[in-house]
Amino acid sequence: MDRRKFLKGSALLSGILTLSPFELFSSRNTICSNTIGRAKNIIFMVSDGMSLGTLSMTNLYSKNILGRESNWMNLYHEKKVVRALMDTASASSIVTDSAAASSAFGGGIRVKNGVLNMGPNGEKHLPIWQKFKKAGKKAGCVTTVTITHATPAGFCVNSEKRNAEPQIAEMYADLEIDVLMGGGDEFFNPETREDKKDLYTAYQKKGYQILKNNADLKNLKPGTKTLGIFSTGALPYSIDRTHLSEFKNTPTLADMAKTAIDQMKDHANGFVLQIEGGKVDWSAHANDVAALIHDQIAFDEAVKVAVDFAEKDGNTLVIITTDHGNANPGTIYGNDATKNFNSISDYKYTNEYILNKIHKEYSSKDVKDWIYEGNKIVLNDDEARQILGFYNGLEKEEGLYNYKKLPFKLYSEIQKKHNSVGWISMDHSGDYVEVAAYGPGSEYVQPFIKNTDLHDVMLKASHI
């Protein structure tokens, strides 16, 4: 053996072995960077407020009750994606809100909770969908909450207040975002806006077609700018849409995602699309397990739409993640844990729907009968009286999306005895969260990242 070649090879091997796994992975990416494909299109998916427990329980429910693996977890099993953990902190806290989290993705910098792409001295960071629009791509956002809510807004606009939703609705029109779908009629309708501006007419003058229901979604003009506003406030929870006839004409997240892709896919310069399962977060705030699991399933169906398109297209980067955890739900050890968890399949409605139907005129028997109809749970007399205490003004419960002071926490504690699901809080958490990336540019995703890194991944993947 040539001694010089042996020593040279030994030195190289020694150098490689001294690298940390992170450095070794980074080195691989550097070596391959010249051969990484270019992403013509980007689909960025956010299951808002999805703790790891939400992903786990939804996959468990999908396997136990629906007889199949969730689409997200199947991507892991089939080794189709690059997977990472992500730190979600904001500039002002280790626990972010959705505005700061979306600004990290959209503006590429951490900002204080409550603002959209605005620095501490009022400096504006150009949102990424504007960057892509300037590069000649089409851009869109779809969500199950108001289209002007923090997560879609963080990809598109600058605002000192995330709650400036009437103004954000106007900003979208000025920017001419190509596809906008979700809820929020109150921010476009002259009858409900304080300034009485008719934004629907303003959008039509800019060439938008206006969609109001599922039938409109199926009869739209291809390639035309689209504003789809399907409800006042957020869209209904998925499980309520399934069981309540008044919601039958509301599109699903997968419906909106497919339509948005179809509207933009033939554009010569490509497109960028954000897809948000916004009510995963709202259900976690309410500790509402049926709402949570079924809206995560709805998000998972949208994942399939996006990945199926990307597989066929070959030029699309799909990023699947969340902006932060919320309430950290999880299954609890016990002899009947599996049976208890599977009983969630008996739930017909969300806790929000069930608790809104109870009135102070109800007797304990009325409460017990209604709870059994909605969840197949048999309450005892003390539990029924406790619930009624909230409607008689004896007790009140706070919460971000609990405007009517409904007893969400109390009821989730009652449910826990029957479904073996517990919650640590009713608010956001600072946990590291899951990221999955498929397609050209996914190689840029490192094993552990900050939320701002995904901004850079999108820019690098598209070569702009």
GROMACS .gro file of C-alpha atoms in nm:
model
  464
    1MET     CA    1   0.000   0.000   0.000
    2ASP     CA    2   0.116   0.355  -0.084
    3ARG     CA    3   0.192   0.505   0.262
    4ARG     CA    4   0.127   0.863   0.149
    5LYS     CA    5  -0.218   0.774   0.011
    6PHE     CA    6  -0.297   0.585   0.332
    7LEU     CA    7  -0.200   0.883   0.551
    8LYS     CA    8  -0.393   1.125   0.329
    9GLY     CA    9  -0.702   0.903   0.346
   10SER     CA   10  -0.668   0.861   0.722
   11ALA     CA   11  -0.643   1.236   0.773
   12LEU     CA   12  -0.954   1.294   0.562
   13LEU     CA   13  -1.147   1.028   0.753
   14SER     CA   14  -1.029   1.172   1.084
   15GLY     CA   15  -1.149   1.518   0.980
   16ILE     CA   16  -1.490   1.387   0.883
   17LEU     CA   17  -1.528   1.198   1.211
   18THR     CA   18  -1.458   1.514   1.412
   19LEU     CA   19  -1.759   1.688   1.256
   20SER     CA   20  -2.078   1.703   1.461
   21PRO     CA   21  -2.386   1.543   1.297
   22PHE     CA   22  -2.517   1.896   1.228
   23GLU     CA   23  -2.189   1.999   1.061
   24LEU     CA   24  -2.174   1.677   0.864
   25PHE     CA   25  -2.531   1.732   0.739
   26SER     CA   26  -2.444   2.093   0.654
   27SER     CA   27  -2.136   1.979   0.468
   28ARG     CA   28  -2.346   1.737   0.262
   29ASN     CA   29  -2.579   2.019   0.170
   30THR     CA   30  -2.286   2.241   0.070
   31ILE     CA   31  -2.141   1.968  -0.149
   32CYS     CA   32  -2.478   1.907  -0.317
   33SER     CA   33  -2.584   2.270  -0.345
   34ASN     CA   34  -2.481   2.300  -0.710
   35THR     CA   35  -2.704   2.008  -0.806
   36ILE     CA   36  -3.012   2.105  -0.607
   37GLY     CA   37  -3.314   2.161  -0.832
   38ARG     CA   38  -3.498   2.488  -0.856
   39ALA     CA   39  -3.848   2.514  -0.710
   40LYS     CA   40  -4.077   2.685  -0.959
   41ASN     CA   41  -4.366   2.666  -0.710
   42ILE     CA   42  -4.382   2.671  -0.329
   43ILE     CA   43  -4.667   2.547  -0.111
   44PHE     CA   44  -4.624   2.642   0.256
   45MET     CA   45  -4.862   2.459   0.491
   46VAL     CA   46  -4.930   2.564   0.850
   47SER     CA   47  -5.142   2.363   1.094
   48ASP     CA   48  -5.174   2.657   1.333
   49GLY     CA   49  -5.115   2.571   1.699
   50MET     CA   50  -5.031   2.206   1.635
   51SER     CA   51  -4.846   2.052   1.928
   52LEU     CA   52  -4.675   1.720   1.865
   53GLY     CA   53  -4.954   1.557   2.069
   54THR     CA   54  -5.206   1.681   1.813
   55LEU     CA   55  -5.014   1.520   1.528
   56SER     CA   56  -4.976   1.199   1.731
   57MET     CA   57  -5.340   1.174   1.840
   58THR     CA   58  -5.467   1.246   1.490
   59ASN     CA   59  -5.253   0.970   1.347
   60LEU     CA   60  -5.372   0.735   1.623
   61TYR     CA   61  -5.736   0.824   1.552
   62SER     CA   62  -5.678   0.783   1.180
   63LYS     CA   63  -5.533   0.434   1.229
   64ASN     CA   64  -5.776   0.314   1.497
   65ILE     CA   65  -6.097   0.458   1.357
   66LEU     CA   66  -6.041   0.533   0.988
   67GLY     CA   67  -5.815   0.234   0.925
   68ARG     CA   68  -5.528   0.423   0.765
   69GLU     CA   69  -5.212   0.615   0.846
   70SER     CA   70  -5.238   0.994   0.830
   71ASN     CA   71  -5.092   1.146   0.514
   72TRP     CA   72  -4.836   1.348   0.712
   73MET     CA   73  -4.705   1.044   0.901
   74ASN     CA   74  -4.709   0.837   0.585
   75LEU     CA   75  -4.458   1.081   0.436
   76TYR     CA   76  -4.226   0.988   0.723
   77HIS     CA   77  -4.285   0.615   0.682
   78GLU     CA   78  -4.215   0.632   0.309
   79LYS     CA   79  -3.910   0.853   0.368
   80LYS     CA   80  -4.035   1.107   0.115
   81VAL     CA   81  -3.951   1.419   0.314
   82VAL     CA   82  -3.669   1.595   0.493
   83ARG     CA   83  -3.770   1.622   0.859
   84ALA     CA   84  -3.664   1.883   1.115
   85LEU     CA   85  -3.738   2.028   1.457
   86MET     CA   86  -3.801   2.401   1.473
   87ASP     CA   87  -3.761   2.663   1.746
   88THR     CA   88  -4.067   2.892   1.733
   89ALA     CA   89  -3.972   3.181   1.967
   90SER     CA   90  -4.052   3.545   1.887
   91ALA     CA   91  -3.842   3.856   1.952
   92SER     CA   92  -4.032   3.927   2.273
   93SER     CA   93  -4.089   3.580   2.419
   94ILE     CA   94  -3.992   3.214   2.412
   95VAL     CA   95  -4.363   3.158   2.343
   96THR     CA   96  -4.480   3.318   2.019
   97ASP     CA   97  -4.817   3.430   1.896
   98SER     CA   98  -4.930   3.363   1.539
   99ALA     CA   99  -4.842   3.713   1.416
  100ALA     CA  100  -4.478   3.696   1.519
  101ALA     CA  101  -4.453   3.335   1.405
  102SER     CA  102  -4.592   3.411   1.060
  103SER     CA  103  -4.365   3.716   1.039
  104ALA     CA  104  -4.068   3.487   1.100
  105PHE     CA  105  -4.172   3.282   0.797
  106GLY     CA  106  -4.290   3.582   0.595
  107GLY     CA  107  -4.040   3.854   0.686
  108GLY     CA  108  -3.741   3.640   0.774
  109ILE     CA  109  -3.685   3.813   1.108
  110ARG     CA  110  -3.821   3.769   1.459
  111VAL     CA  111  -4.057   4.044   1.568
  112LYS     CA  112  -4.252   4.112   1.886
  113ASN     CA  113  -4.576   3.927   1.949
  114GLY     CA  114  -4.876   4.107   1.806
  115VAL     CA  115  -4.716   4.274   1.502
  116LEU     CA  116  -4.675   4.172   1.139
  117ASN     CA  117  -4.332   4.219   0.980
  118MET     CA  118  -4.257   4.536   1.177
  119GLY     CA  119  -3.932   4.599   1.369
  120PRO     CA  120  -3.908   4.770   1.710
  121ASN     CA  121  -3.850   5.114   1.552
  122GLY     CA  122  -4.122   5.086   1.291
  123GLU     CA  123  -3.899   4.941   1.020
  124LYS     CA  124  -4.083   4.729   0.765
  125HIS     CA  125  -3.954   4.392   0.650
  126LEU     CA  126  -4.078   4.307   0.302
  127PRO     CA  127  -4.309   4.003   0.327
  128ILE     CA  128  -4.208   3.705   0.120
  129TRP     CA  129  -4.521   3.683  -0.095
  130GLN     CA  130  -4.450   4.040  -0.207
  131LYS     CA  131  -4.096   3.934  -0.295
  132PHE     CA  132  -4.231   3.652  -0.508
  133LYS     CA  133  -4.490   3.877  -0.672
  134LYS     CA  134  -4.209   4.115  -0.770
  135ALA     CA  135  -4.026   3.814  -0.918
  136GLY     CA  136  -4.327   3.746  -1.142
  137LYS     CA  137  -4.497   3.463  -0.957
  138LYS     CA  138  -4.862   3.437  -0.861
  139ALA     CA  139  -4.935   3.428  -0.486
  140GLY     CA  140  -5.222   3.299  -0.276
  141CYS     CA  141  -5.344   3.219   0.074
  142VAL     CA  142  -5.620   2.988   0.194
  143THR     CA  143  -5.729   2.933   0.554
  144THR     CA  144  -6.010   2.799   0.770
  145VAL     CA  145  -6.020   3.121   0.976
  146THR     CA  146  -6.056   3.477   0.850
  147ILE     CA  147  -5.835   3.538   0.548
  148THR     CA  148  -5.714   3.856   0.719
  149HIS     CA  149  -5.597   3.665   1.028
  150ALA     CA  150  -5.238   3.670   1.148
  151THR     CA  151  -5.098   3.366   0.968
  152PRO     CA  152  -5.193   3.451   0.608
  153ALA     CA  153  -5.131   3.820   0.676
  154GLY     CA  154  -4.773   3.752   0.789
  155PHE     CA  155  -4.682   3.629   0.441
  156CYS     CA  156  -4.831   3.935   0.271
  157VAL     CA  157  -4.840   4.264   0.466
  158ASN     CA  158  -4.681   4.494   0.720
  159SER     CA  159  -4.898   4.602   1.014
  160GLU     CA  160  -4.832   4.733   1.363
  161LYS     CA  161  -5.141   4.546   1.485
  162ARG     CA  162  -5.241   4.195   1.389
  163ASN     CA  163  -5.603   4.283   1.473
  164ALA     CA  164  -5.622   4.550   1.201
  165GLU     CA  165  -5.817   4.305   0.986
  166PRO     CA  166  -6.036   4.563   0.804
  167GLN     CA  167  -5.718   4.740   0.691
  168ILE     CA  168  -5.547   4.412   0.599
  169ALA     CA  169  -5.842   4.329   0.371
  170GLU     CA  170  -5.771   4.654   0.183
  171MET     CA  171  -5.397   4.584   0.171
  172TYR     CA  172  -5.456   4.252  -0.005
  173ALA     CA  173  -5.650   4.433  -0.278
  174ASP     CA  174  -5.370   4.688  -0.324
  175LEU     CA  175  -5.115   4.406  -0.349
  176GLU     CA  176  -5.343   4.207  -0.582
  177ILE     CA  177  -5.275   3.875  -0.412
  178ASP     CA  178  -5.400   3.635  -0.678
  179VAL     CA  179  -5.600   3.387  -0.468
  180LEU     CA  180  -5.755   3.455  -0.127
  181MET     CA  181  -5.991   3.205   0.037
  182GLY     CA  182  -6.126   3.172   0.389
  183GLY     CA  183  -6.370   3.343   0.622
  184GLY     CA  184  -6.411   3.705   0.727
  185ASP     CA  185  -6.712   3.849   0.543
  186GLU     CA  186  -6.735   4.121   0.808
  187PHE     CA  187  -6.411   4.275   0.680
  188PHE     CA  188  -6.527   4.299   0.317
  189ASN     CA  189  -6.899   4.368   0.352
  190PRO     CA  190  -7.013   4.736   0.361
  191GLU     CA  191  -7.296   4.643   0.596
  192THR     CA  192  -7.055   4.528   0.867
  193ARG     CA  193  -6.749   4.748   0.810
  194GLU     CA  194  -6.743   5.060   1.028
  195ASP     CA  195  -6.634   5.275   0.732
  196LYS     CA  196  -6.905   5.117   0.509
  197LYS     CA  197  -6.653   5.049   0.232
  198ASP     CA  198  -6.765   4.783  -0.015
  199LEU     CA  199  -6.450   4.580  -0.062
  200TYR     CA  200  -6.624   4.316  -0.272
  201THR     CA  201  -6.690   4.581  -0.538
  202ALA     CA  202  -6.334   4.713  -0.499
  203TYR     CA  203  -6.197   4.364  -0.565
  204GLN     CA  204  -6.428   4.312  -0.863
  205LYS     CA  205  -6.300   4.636  -1.016
  206LYS     CA  206  -5.950   4.489  -0.992
  207GLY     CA  207  -6.060   4.184  -1.190
  208TYR     CA  208  -6.139   3.942  -0.905
  209GLN     CA  209  -6.416   3.687  -0.918
  210ILE     CA  210  -6.603   3.663  -0.585
  211LEU     CA  211  -6.691   3.323  -0.438
  212LYS     CA  212  -6.935   3.281  -0.149
  213ASN     CA  213  -7.000   2.905  -0.122
  214ASN     CA  214  -6.898   2.560  -0.236
  215ALA     CA  215  -7.110   2.583  -0.550
  216ASP     CA  216  -6.919   2.897  -0.655
  217LEU     CA  217  -6.594   2.711  -0.594
  218LYS     CA  218  -6.691   2.455  -0.856
  219ASN     CA  219  -6.799   2.711  -1.117
  220LEU     CA  220  -6.517   2.962  -1.132
  221LYS     CA  221  -6.322   3.111  -1.421
  222PRO     CA  222  -5.982   2.938  -1.457
  223GLY     CA  223  -5.674   3.153  -1.413
  224THR     CA  224  -5.869   3.454  -1.283
  225LYS     CA  225  -5.784   3.638  -0.961
  226THR     CA  226  -6.008   3.495  -0.692
  227LEU     CA  227  -6.154   3.614  -0.362
  228GLY     CA  228  -6.348   3.341  -0.183
  229ILE     CA  229  -6.512   3.446   0.145
  230PHE     CA  230  -6.724   3.162   0.273
  231SER     CA  231  -6.845   3.277   0.615
  232THR     CA  232  -6.866   3.554   0.868
  233GLY     CA  233  -6.578   3.493   1.105
  234ALA     CA  234  -6.399   3.160   1.071
  235LEU     CA  235  -6.526   2.865   0.871
  236PRO     CA  236  -6.710   2.597   1.072
  237TYR     CA  237  -6.518   2.317   1.241
  238SER     CA  238  -6.489   2.007   1.023
  239ILE     CA  239  -6.687   1.778   1.252
  240ASP     CA  240  -6.974   2.027   1.270
  241ARG     CA  241  -6.973   2.062   0.891
  242THR     CA  242  -7.011   1.685   0.868
  243HIS     CA  243  -7.312   1.664   1.103
  244LEU     CA  244  -7.490   1.998   1.063
  245SER     CA  245  -7.683   2.068   0.743
  246GLU     CA  246  -7.638   2.447   0.763
  247PHE     CA  247  -7.265   2.403   0.690
  248LYS     CA  248  -7.292   2.161   0.398
  249ASN     CA  249  -7.220   2.429   0.137
  250THR     CA  250  -6.895   2.540   0.301
  251PRO     CA  251  -6.579   2.415   0.129
  252THR     CA  252  -6.317   2.209   0.306
  253LEU     CA  253  -5.954   2.314   0.335
  254ALA     CA  254  -5.865   2.048   0.077
  255ASP     CA  255  -6.130   2.190  -0.160
  256MET     CA  256  -5.984   2.539  -0.128
  257ALA     CA  257  -5.626   2.414  -0.159
  258LYS     CA  258  -5.697   2.223  -0.480
  259THR     CA  259  -5.885   2.516  -0.630
  260ALA     CA  260  -5.605   2.760  -0.543
  261ILE     CA  261  -5.344   2.532  -0.701
  262ASP     CA  262  -5.557   2.486  -1.013
  263GLN     CA  263  -5.602   2.862  -1.044
  264MET     CA  264  -5.228   2.929  -1.042
  265LYS     CA  265  -5.052   2.614  -1.167
  266ASP     CA  266  -5.036   2.713  -1.534
  267HIS     CA  267  -4.866   3.048  -1.472
  268ALA     CA  268  -4.539   3.058  -1.665
  269ASN     CA  269  -4.335   3.191  -1.372
  270GLY     CA  270  -4.490   2.962  -1.113
  271PHE     CA  271  -4.678   3.033  -0.793
  272VAL     CA  272  -4.652   3.045  -0.415
  273LEU     CA  273  -4.938   2.937  -0.190
  274GLN     CA  274  -4.990   2.934   0.184
  275ILE     CA  275  -5.242   2.686   0.325
  276GLU     CA  276  -5.347   2.721   0.691
  277GLY     CA  277  -5.552   2.496   0.916
  278GLY     CA  278  -5.631   2.788   1.144
  279LYS     CA  279  -5.894   2.628   1.366
  280VAL     CA  280  -5.656   2.360   1.490
  281ASP     CA  281  -5.526   2.646   1.706
  282TRP     CA  282  -5.873   2.764   1.810
  283SER     CA  283  -5.978   2.414   1.914
  284ALA     CA  284  -5.661   2.376   2.121
  285HIS     CA  285  -5.740   2.705   2.297
  286ALA     CA  286  -6.079   2.554   2.384
  287ASN     CA  287  -5.937   2.212   2.483
  288ASP     CA  288  -6.190   2.073   2.234
  289VAL     CA  289  -6.064   1.730   2.132
  290ALA     CA  290  -6.321   1.646   1.864
  291ALA     CA  291  -6.273   1.984   1.697
  292LEU     CA  292  -5.895   1.944   1.719
  293ILE     CA  293  -5.865   1.597   1.572
  294HIS     CA  294  -6.115   1.648   1.291
  295ASP     CA  295  -5.966   1.982   1.185
  296GLN     CA  296  -5.620   1.825   1.189
  297ILE     CA  297  -5.759   1.547   0.969
  298ALA     CA  298  -5.895   1.817   0.736
  299PHE     CA  299  -5.548   1.972   0.725
  300ASP     CA  300  -5.401   1.628   0.657
  301GLU     CA  301  -5.632   1.589   0.357
  302ALA     CA  302  -5.499   1.920   0.225
  303VAL     CA  303  -5.145   1.782   0.273
  304LYS     CA  304  -5.235   1.502   0.032
  305VAL     CA  305  -5.364   1.754  -0.223
  306ALA     CA  306  -5.039   1.951  -0.206
  307VAL     CA  307  -4.802   1.654  -0.214
  308ASP     CA  308  -4.996   1.476  -0.491
  309PHE     CA  309  -4.962   1.789  -0.703
  310ALA     CA  310  -4.594   1.828  -0.617
  311GLU     CA  311  -4.517   1.465  -0.704
  312LYS     CA  312  -4.683   1.500  -1.042
  313ASP     CA  313  -4.539   1.845  -1.110
  314GLY     CA  314  -4.179   1.777  -1.007
  315ASN     CA  315  -4.096   2.147  -0.962
  316THR     CA  316  -4.280   2.224  -0.638
  317LEU     CA  317  -4.139   2.259  -0.287
  318VAL     CA  318  -4.392   2.170  -0.015
  319ILE     CA  319  -4.319   2.275   0.344
  320ILE     CA  320  -4.548   2.131   0.611
  321THR     CA  321  -4.526   2.265   0.966
  322THR     CA  322  -4.694   2.463   1.243
  323ASP     CA  323  -4.623   2.807   1.384
  324HIS     CA  324  -4.625   2.697   1.751
  325GLY     CA  325  -4.768   2.442   1.990
  326ASN     CA  326  -5.089   2.500   2.183
  327ALA     CA  327  -5.218   2.336   2.501
  328ASN     CA  328  -4.999   2.025   2.449
  329PRO     CA  329  -5.277   1.763   2.444
  330GLY     CA  330  -5.192   1.398   2.486
  331THR     CA  331  -5.321   1.057   2.577
  332ILE     CA  332  -5.294   0.945   2.941
  333TYR     CA  333  -5.186   0.607   3.074
  334GLY     CA  334  -5.452   0.371   3.208
  335ASN     CA  335  -5.604   0.026   3.167
  336ASP     CA  336  -5.876   0.156   2.936
  337ALA     CA  337  -5.672   0.422   2.755
  338THR     CA  338  -5.724   0.274   2.407
  339LYS     CA  339  -6.095   0.214   2.453
  340ASN     CA  340  -6.141   0.558   2.605
  341PHE     CA  341  -5.953   0.734   2.328
  342ASN     CA  342  -6.146   0.548   2.059
  343SER     CA  343  -6.472   0.671   2.215
  344ILE     CA  344  -6.400   1.009   2.057
  345SER     CA  345  -6.538   0.853   1.739
  346ASP     CA  346  -6.883   0.872   1.908
  347TYR     CA  347  -6.865   1.252   1.928
  348LYS     CA  348  -7.103   1.419   1.681
  349TYR     CA  349  -7.024   1.784   1.751
  350THR     CA  350  -6.758   2.017   1.882
  351ASN     CA  351  -6.766   2.126   2.244
  352GLU     CA  352  -6.827   2.476   2.110
  353TYR     CA  353  -7.152   2.367   1.945
  354ILE     CA  354  -7.261   2.155   2.242
  355LEU     CA  355  -7.194   2.421   2.506
  356ASN     CA  356  -7.352   2.699   2.300
  357LYS     CA  357  -7.678   2.503   2.289
  358ILE     CA  358  -7.711   2.490   2.670
  359HIS     CA  359  -7.917   2.768   2.832
  360LYS     CA  360  -7.980   2.868   3.190
  361GLU     CA  361  -8.336   2.739   3.159
  362TYR     CA  362  -8.201   2.386   3.118
  363SER     CA  363  -8.254   2.137   3.399
  364SER     CA  364  -7.981   1.896   3.504
  365LYS     CA  365  -8.165   1.626   3.310
  366ASP     CA  366  -8.170   1.844   2.997
  367VAL     CA  367  -7.793   1.889   3.024
  368LYS     CA  368  -7.735   1.517   3.076
  369ASP     CA  369  -7.956   1.425   2.781
  370TRP     CA  370  -7.789   1.677   2.549
  371ILE     CA  371  -7.435   1.572   2.646
  372TYR     CA  372  -7.524   1.211   2.582
  373GLU     CA  373  -7.668   1.300   2.241
  374GLY     CA  374  -7.358   1.497   2.145
  375ASN     CA  375  -7.080   1.281   2.296
  376LYS     CA  376  -7.236   0.958   2.426
  377ILE     CA  377  -7.106   1.059   2.771
  378VAL     CA  378  -7.317   0.988   3.080
  379LEU     CA  379  -7.284   1.278   3.326
  380ASN     CA  380  -7.350   1.242   3.697
  381ASP     CA  381  -7.571   1.494   3.878
  382ASP     CA  382  -7.278   1.692   4.021
  383GLU     CA  383  -7.122   1.734   3.677
  384ALA     CA  384  -7.450   1.853   3.527
  385ARG     CA  385  -7.496   2.105   3.810
  386GLN     CA  386  -7.138   2.229   3.767
  387ILE     CA  387  -7.196   2.294   3.400
  388LEU     CA  388  -7.523   2.474   3.469
  389GLY     CA  389  -7.341   2.698   3.717
  390PHE     CA  390  -7.176   2.879   3.426
  391TYR     CA  391  -7.509   2.956   3.263
  392ASN     CA  392  -7.660   3.087   3.586
  393GLY     CA  393  -7.380   3.339   3.624
  394LEU     CA  394  -7.223   3.159   3.920
  395GLU     CA  395  -6.898   3.087   3.739
  396LYS     CA  396  -6.713   3.225   3.436
  397GLU     CA  397  -6.426   3.103   3.226
  398GLU     CA  398  -6.183   3.319   3.030
  399GLY     CA  399  -6.007   3.232   2.704
  400LEU     CA  400  -5.872   3.386   2.385
  401TYR     CA  401  -6.157   3.262   2.166
  402ASN     CA  402  -6.410   3.217   2.447
  403TYR     CA  403  -6.619   3.527   2.399
  404LYS     CA  404  -6.927   3.376   2.564
  405LYS     CA  405  -6.740   3.252   2.873
  406LEU     CA  406  -6.838   2.893   2.800
  407PRO     CA  407  -6.712   2.620   3.038
  408PHE     CA  408  -6.458   2.472   2.796
  409LYS     CA  409  -6.200   2.381   3.060
  410LEU     CA  410  -6.454   2.224   3.294
  411TYR     CA  411  -6.605   2.020   3.016
  412SER     CA  412  -6.267   1.900   2.887
  413GLU     CA  413  -6.187   1.779   3.241
  414ILE     CA  414  -6.514   1.584   3.243
  415GLN     CA  415  -6.435   1.440   2.901
  416LYS     CA  416  -6.086   1.339   3.017
  417LYS     CA  417  -6.240   1.079   3.250
  418HIS     CA  418  -6.399   0.919   2.945
  419ASN     CA  419  -6.148   0.975   2.661
  420SER     CA  420  -5.810   0.970   2.843
  421VAL     CA  421  -5.695   1.295   2.679
  422GLY     CA  422  -5.536   1.566   2.894
  423TRP     CA  423  -5.420   1.924   2.831
  424ILE     CA  424  -5.154   2.134   3.004
  425SER     CA  425  -5.322   2.471   2.944
  426MET     CA  426  -5.553   2.667   2.715
  427ASP     CA  427  -5.278   2.865   2.545
  428HIS     CA  428  -4.969   2.856   2.325
  429SER     CA  429  -4.655   2.667   2.427
  430GLY     CA  430  -4.290   2.715   2.339
  431ASP     CA  431  -4.215   2.358   2.233
  432TYR     CA  432  -4.003   2.270   1.934
  433VAL     CA  433  -4.229   2.165   1.647
  434GLU     CA  434  -4.227   1.942   1.342
  435VAL     CA  435  -4.121   2.046   0.991
  436ALA     CA  436  -4.148   1.827   0.683
  437ALA     CA  437  -4.025   1.936   0.340
  438TYR     CA  438  -4.075   1.769   0.003
  439GLY     CA  439  -3.937   1.856  -0.337
  440PRO     CA  440  -3.662   2.075  -0.483
  441GLY     CA  441  -3.500   2.286  -0.211
  442SER     CA  442  -3.595   2.052   0.073
  443GLU     CA  443  -3.222   1.976   0.102
  444TYR     CA  444  -3.174   2.321   0.253
  445VAL     CA  445  -3.373   2.221   0.562
  446GLN     CA  446  -3.134   2.130   0.844
  447PRO     CA  447  -3.220   1.889   1.130
  448PHE     CA  448  -3.274   2.176   1.378
  449ILE     CA  449  -3.378   2.521   1.263
  450LYS     CA  450  -3.529   2.852   1.375
  451ASN     CA  451  -3.860   2.961   1.229
  452THR     CA  452  -3.684   3.240   1.034
  453ASP     CA  453  -3.475   2.978   0.851
  454LEU     CA  454  -3.777   2.868   0.648
  455HIS     CA  455  -3.793   3.214   0.494
  456ASP     CA  456  -3.440   3.166   0.366
  457VAL     CA  457  -3.515   2.810   0.250
  458MET     CA  458  -3.794   2.939   0.026
  459LEU     CA  459  -3.573   3.207  -0.127
  460LYS     CA  460  -3.283   2.969  -0.184
  461ALA     CA  461  -3.508   2.700  -0.329
  462SER     CA  462  -3.659   2.940  -0.583
  463HIS     CA  463  -3.322   3.103  -0.668
  464ILE     CA  464  -3.449   3.460  -0.633
   0.00000   0.00000   0.00000
